[in-house]
Amino acid sequence: MTSDHRIGPIALPDNRARRVLESLLEDSGISLNGDAPWDPQIYNPDFCARILRQGSLGLGESYMDGWWECERLDELARRLLLHGLGERARPPSDRLMYRLQAGLMNLQSKARAYMVGEAHYDLGNDLFERMLDPTMCYSCGYWKEADSLHEAQLAKLELACRKLELRPGMRVLDIGCGWGSFAEHAARHHGVSVTGITISREQAALAQQRCSGLPVEIHLEDYRDIDGRFDRIVSIGMFEHVGHRNYRAYFETVQRVLADDGLFLLHTIGSNSSHITVDPWIDRYIFPNGVLPSARQVADASEDLLLMEDWQNFGPDYDTTLMAWLKNFEHAWPELAERYSERTHRMFRYYLSVCAGAFRGRDMQLWQVVFSRDRASRYDAPR
């Protein structure tokens, strides 16, 4: 039975697990079964013990299981992170295991590259069509002058095109093209030809359909297999899947296929730390093998290959974007429920809300970095 059928939260047992968890939450402004909209309402007596045992993985899984509710998951996440419970919420054994795996093996190798496509992006185009705006951009919008999600996504696409200084007739490579949002916009409004690559079959099929009649080619392909020569390269929301062991190979690929005097725009979520870590719940349920780069890692990997021309951070805009996606998703859920389970509903609600809270608390950033190759003239980035 899900929590929707329950009358109210339970009286928590007075045990060691509860006392330890409440001591960890002290001065965070969060109370178990409290009155604030960000206070978790508990429906299972084993909640505290599970959280102490499993950390952030247990927190997310127990929400999916209906063990607790929270009116404002986004604010709960923000307060937990500001209180310093982000890394501490991951059991030491989990942190050690991931770092050992990341050090001993390439979690984002070519053999594993299609895992995230199959696990997340191939979940169903109907779900993403209802959650996203008509551009089908699944990355941060640019809200500087936008009043709606659609305006913000169009502004992001146009900002990228302006930063790349697109001109009619140019050949553009889109690494991680998703459902073809940038490819369609750039080809339609800037007269360029675009080659887009993705590791998701569902994305490739819909992107080909959306770009029909335009000078756009969409390929199901790993970035390491790219051939050709391109005047401009763009990568929006894909670098998070590359992995630290592959950053250098990624930039070597870009350098190899980017024309002289070419420009490359990298749009990626960024980490405040260079420590190799991952949230176990996100890794298991949303983006398998994903890892966020740090500024130092981006700079080190691109050094001596490309010239960094500009670096812009508009991370807080991802909070607004995620909350807009959440609103769309909840509005569409009655229709989506005919195909997807309530557990999927709770999984997406938790994912979108918690990530919004993380960006609101500045625990994660959103960077657009422009690189050039053999450019002699000055570069001035638009904003």
XYZ file of C-alpha atoms in Angstrom:
383
model
C 0.000 0.000 0.000
C 1.430 3.404 -0.897
C 1.485 6.360 1.447
C -1.393 7.929 -0.510
C -3.705 5.469 1.277
C -2.436 6.278 4.778
C -4.082 8.652 7.215
C -0.962 10.243 8.661
C 2.598 9.735 9.871
C 3.391 7.272 12.651
C 4.774 7.974 16.106
C 8.469 7.211 15.766
C 9.881 4.616 18.180
C 12.229 6.028 20.826
C 15.328 4.060 19.869
C 19.014 4.657 19.195
C 18.546 5.066 15.415
C 16.041 7.860 15.897
C 18.254 9.656 18.447
C 21.315 9.464 16.192
C 19.411 10.730 13.144
C 17.859 13.586 15.095
C 21.298 14.560 16.428
C 22.604 14.686 12.830
C 19.702 16.960 11.871
C 20.222 19.297 14.837
C 20.416 22.973 13.755
C 19.443 22.055 10.158
C 15.895 23.347 10.554
C 14.584 19.866 9.671
C 12.427 17.869 12.063
C 11.120 14.338 11.639
C 7.311 14.574 11.466
C 7.602 18.350 11.899
C 5.217 21.057 10.707
C 7.392 22.727 8.058
C 6.764 21.813 4.399
C 10.328 20.426 4.149
C 9.951 18.173 7.187
C 9.710 14.454 6.269
C 6.561 12.694 7.435
C 7.441 9.120 8.405
C 5.191 6.120 7.714
C 7.504 3.218 8.584
C 9.080 2.548 12.016
C 12.305 1.291 10.421
C 12.927 4.572 8.555
C 15.665 5.903 10.863
C 17.566 2.621 10.957
C 17.432 2.314 7.176
C 18.781 5.826 6.636
C 21.665 5.280 9.051
C 22.480 1.962 7.399
C 22.157 2.967 3.734
C 22.635 6.755 3.677
C 21.402 8.644 0.620
C 20.613 5.406 -1.218
C 18.285 4.383 1.593
C 16.728 7.847 1.693
C 15.819 7.703 -1.987
C 14.749 4.061 -2.033
C 12.610 4.452 1.076
C 10.834 7.379 -0.588
C 10.202 5.253 -3.676
C 8.862 2.549 -1.341
C 6.419 5.001 0.270
C 8.073 4.974 3.690
C 7.887 8.765 3.988
C 6.416 11.861 2.393
C 7.533 15.459 2.112
C 5.674 18.429 0.669
C 8.876 20.214 -0.412
C 11.517 17.643 -1.275
C 13.529 20.358 -2.993
C 13.833 22.411 0.191
C 14.595 19.308 2.244
C 17.511 18.528 -0.086
C 18.808 22.108 0.016
C 18.792 22.185 3.806
C 20.455 18.773 4.098
C 23.263 19.872 1.792
C 23.752 23.249 3.468
C 23.933 21.392 6.783
C 26.798 19.331 5.422
C 24.932 16.037 5.143
C 25.653 15.484 1.441
C 28.873 13.483 1.525
C 28.191 12.314 5.096
C 24.938 10.723 3.917
C 26.920 8.215 1.879
C 28.228 5.299 3.968
C 32.064 5.099 3.983
C 31.855 1.628 2.448
C 29.942 3.013 -0.557
C 32.402 5.876 -1.056
C 35.371 3.539 -0.806
C 33.835 0.996 -3.190
C 33.092 3.616 -5.862
C 36.567 5.109 -5.630
C 38.124 1.671 -5.880
C 35.985 0.836 -8.907
C 36.688 4.203 -10.534
C 40.409 3.759 -9.935
C 40.688 0.165 -11.113
C 38.305 0.177 -14.057
C 36.876 2.555 -16.623
C 33.223 2.870 -15.607
C 32.525 4.883 -18.770
C 34.340 2.644 -21.271
C 33.024 2.090 -24.794
C 31.660 -1.286 -23.706
C 29.597 0.442 -20.988
C 28.793 3.646 -22.894
C 25.250 2.667 -23.870
C 24.140 1.714 -20.340
C 22.771 5.139 -19.432
C 20.888 5.345 -22.727
C 19.167 2.036 -22.087
C 18.493 2.733 -18.395
C 17.291 6.339 -18.561
C 17.004 8.010 -21.963
C 15.256 4.992 -23.509
C 12.708 4.847 -20.697
C 10.046 6.294 -22.984
C 9.794 9.267 -25.311
C 6.206 9.867 -24.196
C 7.366 10.574 -20.632
C 10.054 13.033 -21.696
C 7.802 14.736 -24.248
C 5.384 15.587 -21.447
C 8.027 16.566 -18.916
C 10.139 18.780 -21.205
C 9.174 21.763 -23.356
C 8.566 21.553 -27.140
C 12.306 21.900 -27.900
C 12.890 18.595 -26.031
C 15.955 20.103 -24.358
C 16.961 17.892 -21.431
C 19.482 20.345 -19.992
C 19.492 23.651 -18.155
C 17.571 26.549 -19.660
C 18.850 30.138 -19.700
C 16.467 32.214 -17.578
C 18.203 35.612 -17.750
C 15.279 37.202 -19.617
C 12.885 34.233 -19.888
C 9.455 33.955 -18.280
C 8.712 30.341 -19.223
C 10.503 27.029 -19.664
C 10.111 27.191 -23.435
C 11.552 30.716 -23.585
C 14.463 29.644 -21.368
C 15.306 26.663 -23.567
C 15.113 28.691 -26.762
C 17.352 31.309 -25.123
C 19.869 28.585 -24.167
C 19.962 27.217 -27.716
C 20.363 30.684 -29.221
C 23.029 31.596 -26.668
C 25.035 28.531 -27.699
C 24.640 29.398 -31.382
C 25.805 32.970 -30.779
C 28.788 31.832 -28.727
C 29.754 29.500 -31.581
C 29.459 32.362 -34.096
C 27.524 30.160 -36.514
C 27.365 31.170 -40.168
C 25.407 29.590 -43.057
C 27.182 26.653 -44.646
C 29.195 25.649 -41.592
C 29.512 21.985 -40.594
C 28.612 21.439 -36.939
C 29.078 18.373 -34.736
C 26.672 17.883 -31.812
C 28.166 15.404 -29.315
C 25.296 13.953 -27.288
C 22.539 15.450 -29.427
C 19.658 14.109 -27.361
C 16.330 14.441 -29.142
C 17.837 16.850 -31.690
C 16.974 20.175 -30.043
C 20.210 22.011 -30.860
C 20.586 20.354 -34.270
C 17.090 21.422 -35.320
C 17.485 24.978 -33.984
C 20.919 25.561 -35.496
C 20.003 24.122 -38.893
C 16.667 25.923 -39.091
C 17.713 29.347 -37.829
C 21.419 29.575 -38.717
C 21.680 27.672 -41.996
C 24.292 25.163 -40.840
C 24.486 21.420 -41.429
C 24.628 19.315 -38.272
C 25.850 15.812 -37.473
C 24.454 14.665 -34.147
C 25.488 11.587 -32.177
C 23.761 9.897 -29.224
C 23.982 6.596 -27.350
C 20.172 6.356 -26.982
C 18.138 4.531 -29.616
C 14.939 6.281 -28.558
C 16.606 9.679 -28.792
C 18.101 8.922 -32.197
C 14.756 7.807 -33.630
C 12.878 10.882 -32.431
C 15.705 13.264 -33.374
C 15.722 11.925 -36.937
C 11.960 12.444 -37.111
C 12.099 15.987 -35.705
C 14.927 17.039 -38.028
C 13.390 15.578 -41.166
C 13.858 17.896 -44.142
C 16.755 19.762 -42.530
C 20.498 19.318 -43.262
C 20.852 17.147 -40.157
C 22.228 13.629 -39.734
C 21.688 11.694 -36.501
C 23.862 8.696 -35.645
C 23.796 6.139 -32.844
C 27.483 6.449 -32.038
C 30.011 6.807 -29.232
C 32.047 10.018 -29.247
C 35.291 8.049 -29.491
C 34.289 6.794 -32.950
C 33.761 10.219 -34.545
C 35.421 10.891 -37.898
C 35.416 13.931 -40.146
C 36.179 17.622 -39.816
C 33.840 20.242 -38.371
C 33.860 24.025 -38.229
C 32.077 24.057 -34.903
C 31.424 21.496 -32.154
C 28.839 21.629 -29.373
C 28.168 19.274 -26.479
C 25.181 20.046 -24.265
C 24.499 17.915 -21.191
C 26.661 14.958 -22.263
C 30.049 15.488 -20.577
C 28.566 14.260 -17.274
C 28.653 10.746 -18.763
C 32.286 10.829 -19.942
C 34.076 10.003 -16.672
C 37.398 11.276 -15.328
C 39.420 8.472 -16.923
C 38.179 9.592 -20.352
C 38.333 13.389 -20.104
C 41.644 13.608 -21.941
C 40.476 11.239 -24.692
C 37.300 13.323 -25.045
C 39.232 16.562 -25.595
C 41.682 14.789 -27.890
C 38.709 13.696 -30.005
C 37.365 17.247 -30.132
C 40.785 18.614 -31.067
C 41.207 15.971 -33.769
C 37.942 16.735 -35.588
C 37.725 20.510 -34.984
C 38.820 22.632 -37.931
C 41.537 25.248 -37.651
C 40.096 28.463 -36.199
C 37.141 26.379 -34.979
C 35.100 26.855 -31.806
C 33.850 24.260 -29.315
C 31.149 24.892 -26.710
C 30.931 22.584 -23.695
C 27.725 22.819 -21.640
C 27.978 20.659 -18.518
C 26.962 20.311 -14.895
C 30.001 20.861 -12.702
C 31.175 19.750 -9.278
C 32.673 22.014 -6.636
C 35.241 19.337 -5.825
C 37.710 17.205 -7.777
C 37.090 14.197 -5.521
C 35.837 11.224 -7.540
C 32.450 10.504 -6.026
C 28.859 9.877 -7.028
C 25.488 9.797 -5.311
C 24.604 6.083 -5.088
C 20.865 6.666 -5.609
C 21.401 8.779 -8.743
C 23.932 6.218 -10.006
C 21.540 3.304 -9.518
C 18.260 4.802 -10.680
C 18.886 7.821 -12.936
C 22.331 8.128 -14.551
C 24.384 4.914 -14.278
C 28.142 5.544 -14.361
C 27.683 9.313 -14.421
C 30.181 11.580 -12.658
C 30.424 15.368 -12.513
C 33.647 17.103 -13.600
C 35.353 19.789 -11.575
C 36.749 23.012 -13.018
C 40.264 21.730 -12.451
C 39.536 18.476 -14.268
C 38.122 20.322 -17.284
C 41.119 22.647 -17.382
C 43.678 19.861 -16.961
C 42.094 17.618 -19.597
C 41.944 20.373 -22.229
C 45.388 21.837 -21.538
C 47.720 21.953 -24.578
C 44.858 20.788 -26.821
C 42.452 23.726 -26.964
C 42.473 27.364 -25.899
C 39.878 28.269 -23.276
C 38.165 31.488 -24.390
C 35.227 31.885 -22.007
C 33.659 30.282 -18.915
C 30.104 31.137 -17.790
C 28.286 29.729 -14.753
C 24.496 29.930 -14.553
C 23.929 27.030 -12.159
C 20.969 28.620 -10.308
C 19.019 28.488 -13.585
C 18.987 24.692 -13.286
C 16.900 24.996 -10.114
C 14.238 26.900 -12.065
C 14.477 24.441 -14.979
C 14.084 21.360 -12.784
C 11.098 22.795 -10.932
C 9.452 23.565 -14.287
C 10.055 19.965 -15.394
C 8.587 18.726 -12.120
C 5.461 20.832 -12.647
C 5.035 19.448 -16.169
C 5.645 15.904 -14.976
C 3.104 16.067 -12.167
C 0.525 17.681 -14.445
C 0.955 14.881 -16.991
C 1.127 12.029 -14.486
C -2.576 10.999 -14.646
C -2.031 10.233 -18.333
C 1.426 8.693 -17.861
C 0.140 6.473 -15.052
C -1.539 4.273 -17.658
C 1.923 3.075 -18.719
C 4.281 3.751 -15.818
C 4.199 2.511 -12.223
C 3.708 4.605 -9.098
C 7.269 3.714 -8.151
C 8.473 5.421 -11.363
C 6.309 8.408 -10.434
C 7.962 8.707 -7.041
C 11.410 8.108 -8.535
C 11.081 11.040 -10.955
C 9.509 13.307 -8.346
C 12.381 12.594 -5.982
C 15.050 12.981 -8.685
C 13.790 16.307 -10.028
C 13.129 17.784 -6.578
C 16.393 16.745 -4.964
C 18.465 17.971 -7.905
C 16.638 21.314 -7.827
C 17.499 21.660 -4.149
C 21.150 20.836 -4.849
C 21.435 23.603 -7.446
C 19.568 26.016 -5.180
C 22.108 25.311 -2.460
C 24.987 25.815 -4.981
C 26.154 22.243 -4.390
C 26.335 21.847 -8.199
C 27.041 24.291 -11.004
C 26.171 24.661 -14.697
C 28.994 25.743 -16.952
C 29.214 26.818 -20.565
C 32.861 26.821 -21.601
C 34.015 28.000 -25.028
C 37.266 26.682 -26.501
C 39.026 27.588 -29.729
C 41.658 25.944 -31.894
C 44.379 28.055 -33.489
C 42.272 31.219 -33.264
C 44.254 34.385 -33.820
C 41.580 37.004 -33.193
C 39.994 38.116 -29.930
C 36.875 36.287 -28.704
C 34.048 38.138 -26.945
C 31.328 35.877 -25.584
C 27.713 37.038 -25.654
C 25.590 36.866 -22.549
